[in-house]
Short mmCIF file of C-alpha atoms and ligand atoms in Angstrom, two decimals:
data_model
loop_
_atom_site.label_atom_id
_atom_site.label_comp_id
_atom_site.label_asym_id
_atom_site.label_seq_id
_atom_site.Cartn_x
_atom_site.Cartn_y
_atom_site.Cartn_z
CA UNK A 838 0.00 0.00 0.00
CA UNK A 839 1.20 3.49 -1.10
CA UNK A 840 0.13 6.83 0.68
CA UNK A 841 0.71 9.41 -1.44
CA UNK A 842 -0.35 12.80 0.42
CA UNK A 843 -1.10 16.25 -1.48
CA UNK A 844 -1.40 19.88 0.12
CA UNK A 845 -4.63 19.95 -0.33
CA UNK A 846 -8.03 18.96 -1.99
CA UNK A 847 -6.44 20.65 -5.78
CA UNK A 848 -3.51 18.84 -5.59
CA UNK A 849 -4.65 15.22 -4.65
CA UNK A 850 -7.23 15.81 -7.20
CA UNK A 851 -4.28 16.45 -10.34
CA UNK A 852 -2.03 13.78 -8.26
CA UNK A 853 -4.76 11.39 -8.98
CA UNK A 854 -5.52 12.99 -12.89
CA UNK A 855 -2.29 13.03 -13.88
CA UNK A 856 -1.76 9.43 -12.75
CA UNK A 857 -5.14 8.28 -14.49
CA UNK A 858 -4.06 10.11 -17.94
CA UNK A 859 -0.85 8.43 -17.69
CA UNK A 860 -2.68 4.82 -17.38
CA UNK A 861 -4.66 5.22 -20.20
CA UNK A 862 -1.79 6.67 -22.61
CA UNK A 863 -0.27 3.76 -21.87
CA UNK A 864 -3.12 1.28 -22.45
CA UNK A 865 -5.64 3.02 -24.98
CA UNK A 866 -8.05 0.05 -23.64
CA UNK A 867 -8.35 0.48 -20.16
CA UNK A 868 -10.91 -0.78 -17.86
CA UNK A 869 -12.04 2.20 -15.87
CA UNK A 870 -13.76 1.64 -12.55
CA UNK A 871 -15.03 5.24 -11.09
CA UNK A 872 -16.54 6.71 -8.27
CA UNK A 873 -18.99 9.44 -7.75
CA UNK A 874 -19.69 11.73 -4.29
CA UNK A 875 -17.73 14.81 -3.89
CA UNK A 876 -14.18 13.65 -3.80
CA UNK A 877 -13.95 12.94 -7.54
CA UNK A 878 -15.12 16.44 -8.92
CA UNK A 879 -11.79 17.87 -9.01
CA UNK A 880 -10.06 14.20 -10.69
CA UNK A 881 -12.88 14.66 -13.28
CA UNK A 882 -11.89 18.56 -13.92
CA UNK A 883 -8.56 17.89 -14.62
CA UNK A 884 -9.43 15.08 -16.99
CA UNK A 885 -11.38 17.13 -19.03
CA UNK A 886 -9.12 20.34 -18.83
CA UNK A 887 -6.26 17.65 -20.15
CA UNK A 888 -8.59 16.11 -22.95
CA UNK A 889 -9.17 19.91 -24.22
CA UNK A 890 -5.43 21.03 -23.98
CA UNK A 891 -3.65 17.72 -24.80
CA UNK A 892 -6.72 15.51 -26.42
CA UNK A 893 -5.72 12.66 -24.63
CA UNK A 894 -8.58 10.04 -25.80
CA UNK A 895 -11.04 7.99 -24.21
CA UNK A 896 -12.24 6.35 -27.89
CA UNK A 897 -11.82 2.52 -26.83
CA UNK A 898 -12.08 3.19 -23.16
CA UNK A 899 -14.66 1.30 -21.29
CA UNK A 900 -15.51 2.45 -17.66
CA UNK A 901 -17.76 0.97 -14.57
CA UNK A 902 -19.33 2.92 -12.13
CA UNK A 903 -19.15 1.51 -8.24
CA UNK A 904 -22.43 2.34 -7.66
CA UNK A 905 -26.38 3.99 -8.76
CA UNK A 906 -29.31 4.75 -6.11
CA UNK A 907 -32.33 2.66 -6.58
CA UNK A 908 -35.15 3.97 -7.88
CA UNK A 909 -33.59 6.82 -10.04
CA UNK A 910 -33.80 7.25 -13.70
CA UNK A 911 -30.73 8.11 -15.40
CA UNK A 912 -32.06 11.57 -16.73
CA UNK A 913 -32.78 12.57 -12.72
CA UNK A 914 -30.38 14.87 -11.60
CA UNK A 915 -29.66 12.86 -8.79
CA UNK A 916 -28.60 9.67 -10.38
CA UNK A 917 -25.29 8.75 -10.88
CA UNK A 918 -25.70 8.15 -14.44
CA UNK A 919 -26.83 11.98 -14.93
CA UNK A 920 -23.49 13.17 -12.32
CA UNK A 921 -21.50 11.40 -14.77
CA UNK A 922 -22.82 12.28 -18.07
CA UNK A 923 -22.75 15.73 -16.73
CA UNK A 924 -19.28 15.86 -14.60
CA UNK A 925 -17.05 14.19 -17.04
CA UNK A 926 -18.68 12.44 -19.68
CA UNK A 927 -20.16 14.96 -21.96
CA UNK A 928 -16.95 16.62 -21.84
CA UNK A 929 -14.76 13.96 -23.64
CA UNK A 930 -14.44 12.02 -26.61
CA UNK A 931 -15.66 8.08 -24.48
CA UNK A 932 -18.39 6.52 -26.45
CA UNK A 933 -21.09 6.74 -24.15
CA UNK A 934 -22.28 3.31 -25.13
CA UNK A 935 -18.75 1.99 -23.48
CA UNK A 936 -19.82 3.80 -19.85
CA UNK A 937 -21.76 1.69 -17.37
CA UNK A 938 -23.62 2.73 -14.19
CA UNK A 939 -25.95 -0.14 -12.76
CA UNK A 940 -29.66 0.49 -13.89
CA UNK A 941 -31.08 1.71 -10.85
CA UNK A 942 -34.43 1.65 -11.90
CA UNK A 943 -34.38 -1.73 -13.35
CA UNK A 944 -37.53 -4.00 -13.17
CA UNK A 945 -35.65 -6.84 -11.83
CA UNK A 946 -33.15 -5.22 -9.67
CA UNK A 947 -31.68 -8.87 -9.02
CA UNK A 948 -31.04 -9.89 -12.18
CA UNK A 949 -29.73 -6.04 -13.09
CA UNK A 950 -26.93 -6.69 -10.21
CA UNK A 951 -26.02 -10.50 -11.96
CA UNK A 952 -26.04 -8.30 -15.21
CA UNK A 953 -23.85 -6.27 -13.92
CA UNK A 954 -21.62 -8.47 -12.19
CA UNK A 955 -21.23 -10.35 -15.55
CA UNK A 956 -20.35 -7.17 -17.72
CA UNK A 957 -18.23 -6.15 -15.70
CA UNK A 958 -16.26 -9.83 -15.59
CA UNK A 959 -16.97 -10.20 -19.58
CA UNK A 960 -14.98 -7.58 -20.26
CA UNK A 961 -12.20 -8.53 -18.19
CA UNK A 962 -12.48 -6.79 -15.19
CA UNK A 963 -11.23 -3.41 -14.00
CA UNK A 964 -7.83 -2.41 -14.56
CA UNK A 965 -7.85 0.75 -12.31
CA UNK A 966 -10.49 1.57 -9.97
CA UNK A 967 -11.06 4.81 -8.23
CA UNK A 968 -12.72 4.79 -4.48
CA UNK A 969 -13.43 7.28 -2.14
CA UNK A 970 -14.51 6.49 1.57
CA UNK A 971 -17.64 6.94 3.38
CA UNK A 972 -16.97 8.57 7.07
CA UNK A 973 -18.07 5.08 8.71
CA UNK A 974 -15.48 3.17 6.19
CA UNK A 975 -17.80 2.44 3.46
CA UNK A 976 -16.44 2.17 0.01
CA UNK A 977 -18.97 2.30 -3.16
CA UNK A 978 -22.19 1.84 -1.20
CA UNK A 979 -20.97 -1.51 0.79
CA UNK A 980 -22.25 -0.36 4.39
CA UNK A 981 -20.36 -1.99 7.76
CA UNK A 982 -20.95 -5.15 8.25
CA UNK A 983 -20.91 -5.70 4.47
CA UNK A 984 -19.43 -9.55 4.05
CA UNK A 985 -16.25 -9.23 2.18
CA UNK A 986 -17.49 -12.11 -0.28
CA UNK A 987 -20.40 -9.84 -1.76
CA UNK A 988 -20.68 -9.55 -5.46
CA UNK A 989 -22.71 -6.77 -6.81
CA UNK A 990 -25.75 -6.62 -5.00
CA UNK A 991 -28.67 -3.95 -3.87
CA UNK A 992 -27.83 -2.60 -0.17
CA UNK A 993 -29.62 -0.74 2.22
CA UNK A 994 -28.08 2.18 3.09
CA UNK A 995 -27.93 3.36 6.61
CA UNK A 996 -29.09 6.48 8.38
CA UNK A 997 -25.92 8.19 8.47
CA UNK A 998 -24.89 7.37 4.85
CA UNK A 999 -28.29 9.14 3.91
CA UNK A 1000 -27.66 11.78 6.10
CA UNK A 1001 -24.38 12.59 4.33
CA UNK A 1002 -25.48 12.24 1.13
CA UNK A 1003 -28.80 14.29 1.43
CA UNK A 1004 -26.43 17.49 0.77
CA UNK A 1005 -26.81 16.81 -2.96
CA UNK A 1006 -30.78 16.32 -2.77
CA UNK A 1007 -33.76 19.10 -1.91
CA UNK A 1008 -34.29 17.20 1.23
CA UNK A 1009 -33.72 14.18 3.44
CA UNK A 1010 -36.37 12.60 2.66
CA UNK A 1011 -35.81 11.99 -1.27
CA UNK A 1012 -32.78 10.18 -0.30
CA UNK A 1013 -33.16 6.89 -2.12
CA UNK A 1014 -32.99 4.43 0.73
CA UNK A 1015 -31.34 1.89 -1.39
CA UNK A 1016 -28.53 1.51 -3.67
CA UNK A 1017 -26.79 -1.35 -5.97
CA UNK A 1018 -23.54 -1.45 -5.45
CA UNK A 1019 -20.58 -3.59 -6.68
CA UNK A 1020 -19.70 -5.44 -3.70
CA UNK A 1021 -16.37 -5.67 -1.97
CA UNK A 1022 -15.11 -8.88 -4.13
CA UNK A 1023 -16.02 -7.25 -7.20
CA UNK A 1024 -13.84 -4.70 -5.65
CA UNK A 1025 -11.11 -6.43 -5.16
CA UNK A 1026 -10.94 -8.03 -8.35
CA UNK A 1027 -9.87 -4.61 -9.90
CA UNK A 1028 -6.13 -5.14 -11.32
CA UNK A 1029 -5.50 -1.85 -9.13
CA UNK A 1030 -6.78 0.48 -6.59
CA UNK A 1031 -6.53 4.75 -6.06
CA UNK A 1032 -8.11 5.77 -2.57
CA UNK A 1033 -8.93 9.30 -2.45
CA UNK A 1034 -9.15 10.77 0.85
CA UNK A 1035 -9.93 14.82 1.33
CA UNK A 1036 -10.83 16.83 3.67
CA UNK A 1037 -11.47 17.31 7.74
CA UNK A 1038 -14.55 15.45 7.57
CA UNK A 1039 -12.42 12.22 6.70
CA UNK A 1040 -9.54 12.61 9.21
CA UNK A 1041 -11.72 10.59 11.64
CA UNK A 1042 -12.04 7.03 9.00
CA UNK A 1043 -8.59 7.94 7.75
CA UNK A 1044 -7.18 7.87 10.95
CA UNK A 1045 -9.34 4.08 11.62
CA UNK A 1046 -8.53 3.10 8.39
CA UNK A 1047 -4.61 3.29 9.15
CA UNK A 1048 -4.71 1.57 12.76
CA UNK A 1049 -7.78 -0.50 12.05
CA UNK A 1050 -7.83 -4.26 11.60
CA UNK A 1051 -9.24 -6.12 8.59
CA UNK A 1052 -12.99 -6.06 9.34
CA UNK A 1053 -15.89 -6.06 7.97
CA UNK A 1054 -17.16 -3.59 10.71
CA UNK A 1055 -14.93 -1.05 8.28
CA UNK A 1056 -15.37 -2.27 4.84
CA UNK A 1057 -12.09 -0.13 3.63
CA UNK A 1058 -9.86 -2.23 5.81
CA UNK A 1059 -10.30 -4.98 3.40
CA UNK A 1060 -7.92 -2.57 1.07
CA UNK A 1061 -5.12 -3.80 3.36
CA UNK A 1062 -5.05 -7.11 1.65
CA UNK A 1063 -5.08 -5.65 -2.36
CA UNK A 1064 -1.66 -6.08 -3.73
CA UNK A 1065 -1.75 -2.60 -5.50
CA UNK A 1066 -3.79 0.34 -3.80
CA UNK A 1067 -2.53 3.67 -3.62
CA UNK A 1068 -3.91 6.44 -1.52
CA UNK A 1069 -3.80 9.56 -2.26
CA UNK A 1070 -4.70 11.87 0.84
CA UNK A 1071 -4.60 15.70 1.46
CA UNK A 1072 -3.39 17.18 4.39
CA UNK A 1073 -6.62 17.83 6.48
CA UNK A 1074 -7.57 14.04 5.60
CA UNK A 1075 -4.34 13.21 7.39
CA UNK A 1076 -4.56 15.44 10.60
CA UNK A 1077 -4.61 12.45 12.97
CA UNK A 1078 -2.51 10.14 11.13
CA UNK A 1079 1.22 9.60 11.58
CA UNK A 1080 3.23 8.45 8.24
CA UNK A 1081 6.13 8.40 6.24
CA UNK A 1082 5.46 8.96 2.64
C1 GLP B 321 -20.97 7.93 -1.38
C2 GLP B 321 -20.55 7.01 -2.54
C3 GLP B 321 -19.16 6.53 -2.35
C4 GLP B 321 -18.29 7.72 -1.99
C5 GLP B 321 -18.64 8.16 -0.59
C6 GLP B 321 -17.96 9.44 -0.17
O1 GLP B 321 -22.01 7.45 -0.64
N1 GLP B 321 -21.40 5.89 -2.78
O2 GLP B 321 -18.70 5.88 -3.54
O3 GLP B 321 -16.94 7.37 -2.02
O4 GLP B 321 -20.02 8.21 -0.39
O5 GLP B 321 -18.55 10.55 -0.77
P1 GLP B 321 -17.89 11.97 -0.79
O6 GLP B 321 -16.75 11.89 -1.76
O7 GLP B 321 -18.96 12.90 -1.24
O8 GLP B 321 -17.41 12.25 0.59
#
């Protein structure tokens, strides 16, 4: 595991850009695995500023989204799909039909998460994946207590994961209270791992995530046992950690 750590939330966000643009100059084919929330706004920002200035191409790149709330259509601005489409994808050259988010408003949301499972394995599997942490350890939307065996799957998500997420909605209450979610095998299947870590609000899991053993009461712990994860945290994310870089 390699911690990486930035001056702040601008510079782990080109840390992480620059690293991604280098990846996929050097395999034109890459399996992207990405993330949504807050954390990856700036990544996404410098991807497009670099596809404008140095038209670094996304034309046979194929990317996988962790995670979509149930019940949301992709042209509601609250999906993940629509984030997406509107933080990164519209911006660049990636055939659209070559991004996947999970269909959150699937009929059969069982057979969407085998669907997705398989797609996801069909094509190889994920050569890079991008993750950010929920404050109680959560990565995509795989909650504590999440069995490190899970496969894509629909999860409920718990109060506080609502709570944090309601920020981006007109109010608590239109939270989606489920989400499908690639679960924490699928996960670890991906040929490599970035964990993005920013901000005060994270110093608290960062901190757990450092002295914390492998359990599934903190699904990010499980990133201890990935033979190639790098994080990349800022310095507020760090505040009550002690490492050498
Ligand atoms: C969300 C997403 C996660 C994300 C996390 C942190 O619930 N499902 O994939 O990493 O919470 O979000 P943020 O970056 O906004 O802090």
């Amino acid at each position: 595991m390699k911690i990486v750590e930035a001056k702040d939330y601008n510079e782990m966000s080109r840390k992480a850009a620059d690293y991604i643009i280098k990846k996929i100059q050097n395999s034109p084919k890459l399996n992207l695995g990405l993330a949504t929330g807050g954390t990856p706004v700036g990544i996404y920002q410098n991807l497009i500023k670099d596809h404008q200035l140095n038209g670094t191409s996304y034309t046979h790149i194929a990317t996988f989204n962790l995670d979509e709330y149930v019940g949301l259509s992709p042209e509601s601005p609250n999906s993940y799909r629509f984030y997406m489409n509107h933080k990164l994808f519209n911006h660049i050259d990636i055939n659209i039909g070559k991004t996947h988010v999970p269909h959150g408003n699937a009929h059969h949301l069982h057979e969407e998460c085998l669907r997705y499972e398989r797609l996801i394995a069909e094509n190889g599997g994920i050569d890079l994946q991008i993750l950010g942490i929920g404050a109680n350890g959560h990565i995509g939307f795989n909650e504590p207590g999440t069995s490190f065996q899970s496969i894509t799957n629909i999860v409920d998500l718990t109060p506080s994961t609502r709570e944090a997420n309601a920020r981006y909605f007109p109010s608590l209450s239109e939270v989606p209270t489920q989400a499908i979610t690639m679960g924490i095998s699928t996960i670890m299947k991906s040929k490599e791992i970035i964990l993005l870590v920013s901000g005060e609000n994270k110093a608290e899991a960062f901190s757990k995530f450092m002295i914390q053993e492998i359990d599934e009461k903190f699904p990010a712990s499980i990133l201890k046992n990935h033979p190639c994860v790098t994080i990349i945290a800022d310095t507020a994310a760090m505040k009550k950690v002690k490492v050498h870089c």
